[in-house]
Amino acid sequence: MGKQRTEGNWRPVVAILLLAPVLGDCLTGATPPLDVVLWPPGAVLLIALYGCGALLCREIAFRRGLGLRGLCLLGAAYAVFEEALVDRFWLSARPSSDGGLGHYSEVWHTNVLLATNLTVFHVAVSIVSTIVLVELLFPGHRERAYLTPRGVAVTVGVFLVVPLLLSGQYSVQPLPQLICAGGLVIGLVMLGVRSPARPSLWESDARPAPARRWVAPIAFVAAAANMVLMGLSDTSVVWPVTFLAVLAPVAAGVLLIRGRVSGPVFGRDGLRVVTGFVGWYCLLAVGVGLAGRLDVTVTGIGVAWLLWRVRRRIGGLDHGLAPGGSPYSAGAAGAGGAGEEASRSWRRRSRDRRFRATGGSER
């Protein structure tokens, strides 16, 4: 685990608090950005829910020294909390005109297809993509906790209380389903914090990796196919078939990407995966916005610009992780000298770039 320093961390904290609602909600048009600007309580709700949720996932993962698997489990716990306990989207038979699926795939008053797909989305976009982008934007803070213990306590309080107060969901019905959802949140958190801290999926070592140009397109196609196949819910296809069809592109994308990358999560490989997933929603936002919500179009273009800027910022570097370490600990215990060397190399190259950019005037 990295050093427990928190000085000067307000910039990455603010970045997570603002970026998570943009990626997880505004980019999809679920809450148009202009509506958030014109209704301040809505902005407070999104920051408290999405922002504090992503910030807590990052802090828990950092402090526990978790790998990508643990972070994804925490993201899944966040998804259940939001969609089942706060929004109650899992438990509502909303029509398709209101973003729901009606009674399609409903089991025990729970929409199985919607619950599963929303969990995948929040893990990939709301949590993991947000954290990856912020870590790449602020690499100097990578080995630090963002919050003090008091800051963690305040964030937990805001995350648990504010969304429940502002969402207007004061009913405890259906009680059995809500109790099970709460138990699922606790179970996923426990699994996440106990997950082995080892490289998995898109993380393996700290060495520079050759360009893998197909990683982003694979992630893009997987996200696009996942959403397009959700349209089967409006047909006569039985829901178990739709369920398998919708998840198939995601599973195939994970397997294909896993076999093609070996660089760190917070490096070029991780950015490629994020660019593919988020890039699809950027394109979708532009299309939706042109149909009448230009603020959504502007959001899509803005996020696409951010992805481009992050890519330019990290340049040709692909360092920052120790072999076998967590995504937050280039010099973690047990990583050996290679992790320290990778971290030193990354800082040295960063200094060289700043030196050249200032014309040799930087001391």
Tab-separated table of C-alpha atoms in Angstrom:
chain	number	residue	atom	x	y	z
A	1	MET	CA	0.000	0.000	0.000
A	2	GLY	CA	1.194	3.511	-0.774
A	3	LYS	CA	2.176	6.205	1.661
A	4	GLN	CA	-0.618	7.590	3.825
A	5	ARG	CA	-0.088	11.246	2.904
A	6	THR	CA	-3.063	13.450	2.124
A	7	GLU	CA	-1.558	16.933	1.694
A	8	GLY	CA	-2.607	18.785	-1.437
A	9	ASN	CA	-5.062	16.124	-2.571
A	10	TRP	CA	-7.996	18.452	-3.166
A	11	ARG	CA	-7.540	18.432	-6.958
A	12	PRO	CA	-7.943	14.666	-7.523
A	13	VAL	CA	-10.745	14.620	-4.945
A	14	VAL	CA	-12.641	17.346	-6.812
A	15	ALA	CA	-11.912	15.583	-10.103
A	16	ILE	CA	-13.469	12.317	-8.891
A	17	LEU	CA	-16.466	14.093	-7.357
A	18	LEU	CA	-17.227	15.866	-10.651
A	19	LEU	CA	-16.132	13.293	-13.223
A	20	ALA	CA	-18.066	10.334	-11.793
A	21	PRO	CA	-21.501	12.002	-12.232
A	22	VAL	CA	-20.568	13.130	-15.734
A	23	LEU	CA	-19.504	9.656	-16.889
A	24	GLY	CA	-22.089	7.667	-14.975
A	25	ASP	CA	-25.164	9.835	-15.481
A	26	CYS	CA	-24.907	12.968	-17.633
A	27	LEU	CA	-23.037	11.307	-20.515
A	28	THR	CA	-25.841	8.794	-21.065
A	29	GLY	CA	-28.501	11.489	-20.969
A	30	ALA	CA	-30.101	9.941	-17.874
A	31	THR	CA	-29.838	13.389	-16.297
A	32	PRO	CA	-29.157	16.054	-18.949
A	33	PRO	CA	-26.321	18.348	-17.826
A	34	LEU	CA	-28.398	21.508	-18.223
A	35	ASP	CA	-30.976	20.139	-15.797
A	36	VAL	CA	-28.219	19.614	-13.237
A	37	VAL	CA	-26.985	23.183	-13.669
A	38	LEU	CA	-30.475	24.667	-13.371
A	39	TRP	CA	-31.441	22.568	-10.334
A	40	PRO	CA	-28.667	22.711	-7.687
A	41	PRO	CA	-30.190	19.984	-5.458
A	42	GLY	CA	-29.813	17.642	-8.427
A	43	ALA	CA	-26.124	18.483	-8.638
A	44	VAL	CA	-25.729	17.835	-4.904
A	45	LEU	CA	-27.484	14.479	-5.291
A	46	LEU	CA	-25.274	13.361	-8.189
A	47	ILE	CA	-22.055	14.425	-6.475
A	48	ALA	CA	-23.069	12.763	-3.202
A	49	LEU	CA	-24.064	9.533	-4.953
A	50	TYR	CA	-21.720	9.095	-7.919
A	51	GLY	CA	-18.830	11.257	-6.748
A	52	CYS	CA	-18.644	10.053	-3.157
A	53	GLY	CA	-19.248	6.473	-4.314
A	54	ALA	CA	-16.289	6.523	-6.699
A	55	LEU	CA	-14.129	8.319	-4.129
A	56	LEU	CA	-14.881	5.698	-1.470
A	57	CYS	CA	-14.143	2.866	-3.895
A	58	ARG	CA	-10.773	4.436	-4.657
A	59	GLU	CA	-9.946	4.999	-0.996
A	60	ILE	CA	-10.916	1.489	0.087
A	61	ALA	CA	-8.968	-0.041	-2.793
A	62	PHE	CA	-5.919	2.075	-1.984
A	63	ARG	CA	-5.946	1.471	1.745
A	64	ARG	CA	-6.546	-2.272	1.366
A	65	GLY	CA	-4.033	-2.657	-1.472
A	66	LEU	CA	-6.627	-4.233	-3.783
A	67	GLY	CA	-6.192	-5.267	-7.371
A	68	LEU	CA	-8.600	-4.700	-10.234
A	69	ARG	CA	-10.826	-7.585	-9.168
A	70	GLY	CA	-11.378	-6.058	-5.752
A	71	LEU	CA	-12.091	-2.648	-7.276
A	72	CYS	CA	-14.701	-4.186	-9.599
A	73	LEU	CA	-16.413	-5.892	-6.664
A	74	LEU	CA	-16.578	-2.566	-4.852
A	75	GLY	CA	-18.010	-1.038	-8.026
A	76	ALA	CA	-20.666	-3.750	-8.108
A	77	ALA	CA	-21.568	-2.973	-4.485
A	78	TYR	CA	-21.938	0.674	-5.462
A	79	ALA	CA	-24.204	-0.286	-8.375
A	80	VAL	CA	-26.522	-2.289	-6.113
A	81	PHE	CA	-26.673	0.555	-3.588
A	82	GLU	CA	-27.590	3.108	-6.238
A	83	GLU	CA	-29.973	1.180	-8.449
A	84	ALA	CA	-31.681	-1.045	-5.848
A	85	LEU	CA	-31.675	1.014	-2.645
A	86	VAL	CA	-31.602	4.650	-3.817
A	87	ASP	CA	-33.208	4.798	-7.269
A	88	ARG	CA	-35.150	1.515	-6.814
A	89	PHE	CA	-34.707	0.997	-10.563
A	90	TRP	CA	-34.268	-2.736	-10.047
A	91	LEU	CA	-37.647	-2.976	-8.350
A	92	SER	CA	-39.701	-0.694	-10.585
A	93	ALA	CA	-41.636	-1.917	-13.616
A	94	ARG	CA	-41.094	1.325	-15.521
A	95	PRO	CA	-42.113	1.356	-19.191
A	96	SER	CA	-39.506	1.622	-21.937
A	97	SER	CA	-40.477	5.264	-22.482
A	98	ASP	CA	-39.191	5.934	-18.955
A	99	GLY	CA	-35.973	3.963	-19.382
A	100	GLY	CA	-37.315	0.731	-17.925
A	101	LEU	CA	-38.284	-2.666	-19.307
A	102	GLY	CA	-41.751	-3.027	-17.815
A	103	HIS	CA	-42.306	-6.542	-16.486
A	104	TYR	CA	-39.840	-8.073	-18.932
A	105	SER	CA	-37.339	-10.344	-17.108
A	106	GLU	CA	-39.040	-9.674	-13.782
A	107	VAL	CA	-38.307	-12.260	-11.096
A	108	TRP	CA	-39.468	-11.712	-7.505
A	109	HIS	CA	-40.336	-8.074	-8.306
A	110	THR	CA	-36.776	-7.560	-9.569
A	111	ASN	CA	-35.833	-6.856	-13.173
A	112	VAL	CA	-32.971	-9.311	-13.649
A	113	LEU	CA	-31.827	-8.026	-17.046
A	114	LEU	CA	-31.827	-4.379	-16.010
A	115	ALA	CA	-30.142	-5.107	-12.682
A	116	THR	CA	-27.324	-7.065	-14.301
A	117	ASN	CA	-26.718	-4.646	-17.147
A	118	LEU	CA	-26.726	-1.579	-14.911
A	119	THR	CA	-24.231	-3.270	-12.606
A	120	VAL	CA	-21.894	-3.915	-15.540
A	121	PHE	CA	-22.231	-0.284	-16.634
A	122	HIS	CA	-21.516	1.197	-13.221
A	123	VAL	CA	-18.512	-1.054	-12.642
A	124	ALA	CA	-16.973	-0.272	-16.039
A	125	VAL	CA	-17.875	3.405	-16.425
A	126	SER	CA	-19.024	5.050	-13.197
A	127	ILE	CA	-16.293	3.546	-10.999
A	128	VAL	CA	-13.343	2.006	-12.856
A	129	SER	CA	-13.216	4.482	-15.768
A	130	THR	CA	-13.518	7.456	-13.415
A	131	ILE	CA	-10.713	6.228	-11.163
A	132	VAL	CA	-8.417	5.310	-14.064
A	133	LEU	CA	-8.792	8.750	-15.651
A	134	VAL	CA	-8.217	10.620	-12.386
A	135	GLU	CA	-5.160	8.500	-11.550
A	136	LEU	CA	-3.718	9.289	-14.981
A	137	LEU	CA	-4.532	12.990	-14.650
A	138	PHE	CA	-2.823	13.224	-11.242
A	139	PRO	CA	0.018	10.661	-11.251
A	140	GLY	CA	1.861	12.524	-8.509
A	141	HIS	CA	-0.907	11.582	-6.069
A	142	ARG	CA	-0.995	7.913	-7.031
A	143	GLU	CA	0.828	6.661	-3.950
A	144	ARG	CA	-1.267	8.678	-1.511
A	145	ALA	CA	-4.564	8.333	0.248
A	146	TYR	CA	-6.813	11.118	-0.987
A	147	LEU	CA	-8.667	11.506	2.314
A	148	THR	CA	-7.820	11.693	5.992
A	149	PRO	CA	-9.677	9.290	8.316
A	150	ARG	CA	-12.043	12.141	9.167
A	151	GLY	CA	-12.520	12.817	5.457
A	152	VAL	CA	-13.410	9.171	4.903
A	153	ALA	CA	-16.001	9.318	7.692
A	154	VAL	CA	-17.573	12.478	6.257
A	155	THR	CA	-17.645	10.983	2.759
A	156	VAL	CA	-19.315	7.812	4.026
A	157	GLY	CA	-21.935	9.892	5.827
A	158	VAL	CA	-22.683	12.014	2.764
A	159	PHE	CA	-22.826	8.939	0.510
A	160	LEU	CA	-25.227	7.032	2.762
A	161	VAL	CA	-27.504	9.879	3.882
A	162	VAL	CA	-27.773	12.605	1.215
A	163	PRO	CA	-28.917	10.415	-1.735
A	164	LEU	CA	-31.597	8.741	0.384
A	165	LEU	CA	-32.879	12.141	1.546
A	166	LEU	CA	-32.877	13.826	-1.864
A	167	SER	CA	-34.055	10.924	-4.009
A	168	GLY	CA	-37.534	10.963	-2.472
A	169	GLN	CA	-37.576	7.173	-1.976
A	170	TYR	CA	-38.841	7.060	1.598
A	171	SER	CA	-40.900	3.868	1.342
A	172	VAL	CA	-39.540	0.597	2.726
A	173	GLN	CA	-41.525	-1.442	0.235
A	174	PRO	CA	-40.877	-4.031	-1.054
A	175	LEU	CA	-39.124	-4.774	2.229
A	176	PRO	CA	-37.820	-8.322	1.510
A	177	GLN	CA	-36.169	-7.210	-1.727
A	178	LEU	CA	-34.636	-4.151	-0.077
A	179	ILE	CA	-33.227	-6.275	2.748
A	180	CYS	CA	-31.710	-8.692	0.241
A	181	ALA	CA	-30.243	-5.800	-1.762
A	182	GLY	CA	-28.682	-4.379	1.398
A	183	GLY	CA	-27.221	-7.775	2.213
A	184	LEU	CA	-25.856	-8.016	-1.323
A	185	VAL	CA	-24.122	-4.650	-0.935
A	186	ILE	CA	-22.468	-5.788	2.290
A	187	GLY	CA	-21.484	-9.131	0.776
A	188	LEU	CA	-19.901	-7.538	-2.290
A	189	VAL	CA	-17.938	-5.085	-0.139
A	190	MET	CA	-16.644	-7.935	2.030
A	191	LEU	CA	-15.650	-9.938	-1.042
A	192	GLY	CA	-13.953	-6.882	-2.498
A	193	VAL	CA	-11.839	-6.019	0.530
A	194	ARG	CA	-10.817	-9.671	0.899
A	195	SER	CA	-9.994	-10.086	-2.782
A	196	PRO	CA	-6.369	-11.162	-3.388
A	197	ALA	CA	-4.202	-8.182	-4.323
A	198	ARG	CA	-2.710	-9.592	-7.485
A	199	PRO	CA	-2.687	-8.549	-11.155
A	200	SER	CA	-5.821	-9.522	-13.018
A	201	LEU	CA	-7.511	-8.679	-16.292
A	202	TRP	CA	-5.707	-5.577	-17.645
A	203	GLU	CA	-2.812	-5.464	-15.187
A	204	SER	CA	0.326	-7.581	-15.159
A	205	ASP	CA	3.631	-5.746	-15.013
A	206	ALA	CA	5.310	-2.347	-15.010
A	207	ARG	CA	7.321	-2.716	-18.191
A	208	PRO	CA	6.588	-0.658	-21.309
A	209	ALA	CA	4.291	-2.607	-23.618
A	210	PRO	CA	4.041	-2.499	-27.411
A	211	ALA	CA	1.102	-0.702	-28.979
A	212	ARG	CA	-2.082	-2.772	-29.008
A	213	ARG	CA	-4.324	-0.891	-31.346
A	214	TRP	CA	-7.218	-3.341	-31.222
A	215	VAL	CA	-7.896	-3.003	-27.493
A	216	ALA	CA	-9.961	0.199	-27.691
A	217	PRO	CA	-12.034	-0.990	-30.704
A	218	ILE	CA	-12.820	-4.265	-28.923
A	219	ALA	CA	-14.044	-2.381	-25.851
A	220	PHE	CA	-16.025	0.004	-28.078
A	221	VAL	CA	-17.746	-2.820	-29.979
A	222	ALA	CA	-18.503	-4.697	-26.751
A	223	ALA	CA	-20.197	-1.640	-25.229
A	224	ALA	CA	-22.109	-0.885	-28.426
A	225	ALA	CA	-23.274	-4.472	-28.948
A	226	ASN	CA	-24.353	-4.700	-25.323
A	227	MET	CA	-26.638	-1.687	-25.696
A	228	VAL	CA	-27.969	-2.619	-29.140
A	229	LEU	CA	-28.894	-6.128	-28.009
A	230	MET	CA	-30.902	-4.650	-25.149
A	231	GLY	CA	-33.405	-3.866	-27.895
A	232	LEU	CA	-34.387	-7.537	-27.884
A	233	SER	CA	-36.411	-6.752	-24.771
A	234	ASP	CA	-38.935	-4.980	-27.031
A	235	THR	CA	-39.447	-8.129	-29.106
A	236	SER	CA	-41.057	-11.492	-28.454
A	237	VAL	CA	-37.716	-13.084	-27.530
A	238	VAL	CA	-37.898	-14.714	-24.116
A	239	TRP	CA	-35.882	-12.877	-21.504
A	240	PRO	CA	-33.305	-15.607	-20.683
A	241	VAL	CA	-32.194	-15.536	-24.331
A	242	THR	CA	-31.967	-11.741	-24.261
A	243	PHE	CA	-30.058	-11.928	-20.975
A	244	LEU	CA	-27.404	-14.210	-22.483
A	245	ALA	CA	-27.246	-12.192	-25.712
A	246	VAL	CA	-26.754	-8.900	-23.857
A	247	LEU	CA	-23.971	-10.230	-21.642
A	248	ALA	CA	-22.198	-12.163	-24.420
A	249	PRO	CA	-20.428	-9.090	-25.927
A	250	VAL	CA	-19.243	-8.031	-22.470
A	251	ALA	CA	-17.842	-11.476	-21.676
A	252	ALA	CA	-16.236	-11.756	-25.114
A	253	GLY	CA	-14.743	-8.280	-24.776
A	254	VAL	CA	-13.233	-9.078	-21.383
A	255	LEU	CA	-11.693	-12.315	-22.662
A	256	LEU	CA	-10.306	-10.719	-25.829
A	257	ILE	CA	-8.896	-7.718	-23.994
A	258	ARG	CA	-7.426	-9.873	-21.254
A	259	GLY	CA	-5.463	-11.848	-23.823
A	260	ARG	CA	-4.095	-8.737	-25.510
A	261	VAL	CA	-2.869	-6.497	-22.713
A	262	SER	CA	-0.110	-6.808	-20.162
A	263	GLY	CA	0.462	-3.216	-19.107
A	264	PRO	CA	-0.792	-1.556	-15.907
A	265	VAL	CA	-4.347	-0.410	-15.313
A	266	PHE	CA	-3.103	3.131	-14.820
A	267	GLY	CA	-1.159	3.210	-18.073
A	268	ARG	CA	-1.709	3.086	-21.805
A	269	ASP	CA	-3.497	-0.278	-21.749
A	270	GLY	CA	-5.942	0.845	-19.093
A	271	LEU	CA	-6.590	4.071	-20.975
A	272	ARG	CA	-7.266	2.141	-24.180
A	273	VAL	CA	-9.930	0.048	-22.484
A	274	VAL	CA	-11.532	3.112	-20.894
A	275	THR	CA	-11.428	4.954	-24.214
A	276	GLY	CA	-13.283	2.114	-25.901
A	277	PHE	CA	-16.049	1.820	-23.312
A	278	VAL	CA	-16.511	5.532	-22.696
A	279	GLY	CA	-15.981	6.396	-26.369
A	280	TRP	CA	-19.165	4.531	-27.286
A	281	TYR	CA	-21.181	6.609	-24.827
A	282	CYS	CA	-19.542	9.787	-26.137
A	283	LEU	CA	-20.716	8.904	-29.641
A	284	LEU	CA	-24.156	8.047	-28.304
A	285	ALA	CA	-24.307	11.358	-26.427
A	286	VAL	CA	-23.521	13.295	-29.594
A	287	GLY	CA	-26.325	11.497	-31.447
A	288	VAL	CA	-28.855	11.909	-28.639
A	289	GLY	CA	-27.962	15.553	-28.268
A	290	LEU	CA	-28.432	16.290	-31.948
A	291	ALA	CA	-31.974	14.949	-31.582
A	292	GLY	CA	-32.806	17.816	-29.248
A	293	ARG	CA	-30.456	17.951	-26.241
A	294	LEU	CA	-27.406	19.927	-27.285
A	295	ASP	CA	-26.143	19.964	-23.693
A	296	VAL	CA	-25.735	16.180	-23.926
A	297	THR	CA	-23.837	16.629	-27.207
A	298	VAL	CA	-21.505	19.130	-25.557
A	299	THR	CA	-20.934	16.664	-22.714
A	300	GLY	CA	-20.031	13.890	-25.159
A	301	ILE	CA	-17.588	16.133	-27.000
A	302	GLY	CA	-16.103	17.325	-23.709
A	303	VAL	CA	-15.497	13.794	-22.429
A	304	ALA	CA	-13.972	12.800	-25.783
A	305	TRP	CA	-11.625	15.788	-25.495
A	306	LEU	CA	-10.687	14.697	-21.969
A	307	LEU	CA	-9.800	11.206	-23.210
A	308	TRP	CA	-7.608	12.765	-25.899
A	309	ARG	CA	-5.916	15.052	-23.374
A	310	VAL	CA	-5.166	12.168	-21.012
A	311	ARG	CA	-3.704	10.186	-23.895
A	312	ARG	CA	-1.464	13.107	-24.811
A	313	ARG	CA	-0.505	13.615	-21.178
A	314	ILE	CA	0.778	10.124	-20.501
A	315	GLY	CA	2.575	10.063	-23.861
A	316	GLY	CA	4.637	6.964	-24.370
A	317	LEU	CA	4.827	6.055	-20.702
A	318	ASP	CA	3.475	2.747	-19.544
A	319	HIS	CA	4.891	2.626	-16.037
A	320	GLY	CA	3.474	3.019	-12.589
A	321	LEU	CA	2.781	-0.503	-11.298
A	322	ALA	CA	4.888	-3.042	-9.568
A	323	PRO	CA	4.804	-6.593	-10.901
A	324	GLY	CA	2.265	-8.489	-8.855
A	325	GLY	CA	1.327	-5.379	-6.887
A	326	SER	CA	-1.862	-3.454	-6.474
A	327	PRO	CA	-2.883	-0.756	-8.927
A	328	TYR	CA	-1.982	1.868	-6.345
A	329	SER	CA	1.444	0.771	-5.212
A	330	ALA	CA	4.372	1.040	-7.561
A	331	GLY	CA	6.666	0.397	-4.612
A	332	ALA	CA	4.431	-1.947	-2.631
A	333	ALA	CA	5.934	-4.444	-0.263
A	334	GLY	CA	6.766	-7.675	-1.998
A	335	ALA	CA	7.008	-6.032	-5.408
A	336	GLY	CA	10.758	-6.117	-5.465
A	337	GLY	CA	13.203	-3.695	-7.065
A	338	ALA	CA	11.423	-3.693	-10.408
A	339	GLY	CA	8.503	-1.729	-8.981
A	340	GLU	CA	10.766	0.921	-7.462
A	341	GLU	CA	12.738	1.163	-10.683
A	342	ALA	CA	9.559	1.590	-12.729
A	343	SER	CA	8.371	4.331	-10.391
A	344	ARG	CA	11.732	6.142	-10.555
A	345	SER	CA	11.806	5.811	-14.336
A	346	TRP	CA	8.319	7.286	-14.604
A	347	ARG	CA	9.242	10.288	-12.418
A	348	ARG	CA	12.529	10.805	-14.298
A	349	ARG	CA	10.818	10.884	-17.672
A	350	SER	CA	8.144	13.208	-16.322
A	351	ARG	CA	10.847	15.637	-15.138
A	352	ASP	CA	12.546	15.461	-18.523
A	353	ARG	CA	9.311	16.364	-20.307
A	354	ARG	CA	8.728	19.346	-18.004
A	355	PHE	CA	12.355	20.427	-18.489
A	356	ARG	CA	11.992	20.423	-22.271
A	357	ALA	CA	8.610	22.158	-22.080
A	358	THR	CA	10.090	25.046	-20.072
A	359	GLY	CA	13.063	25.442	-22.366
A	360	GLY	CA	15.486	24.150	-19.768
A	361	SER	CA	14.544	26.722	-17.133
A	362	GLU	CA	13.114	24.290	-14.579
A	363	ARG	CA	15.413	23.513	-11.720
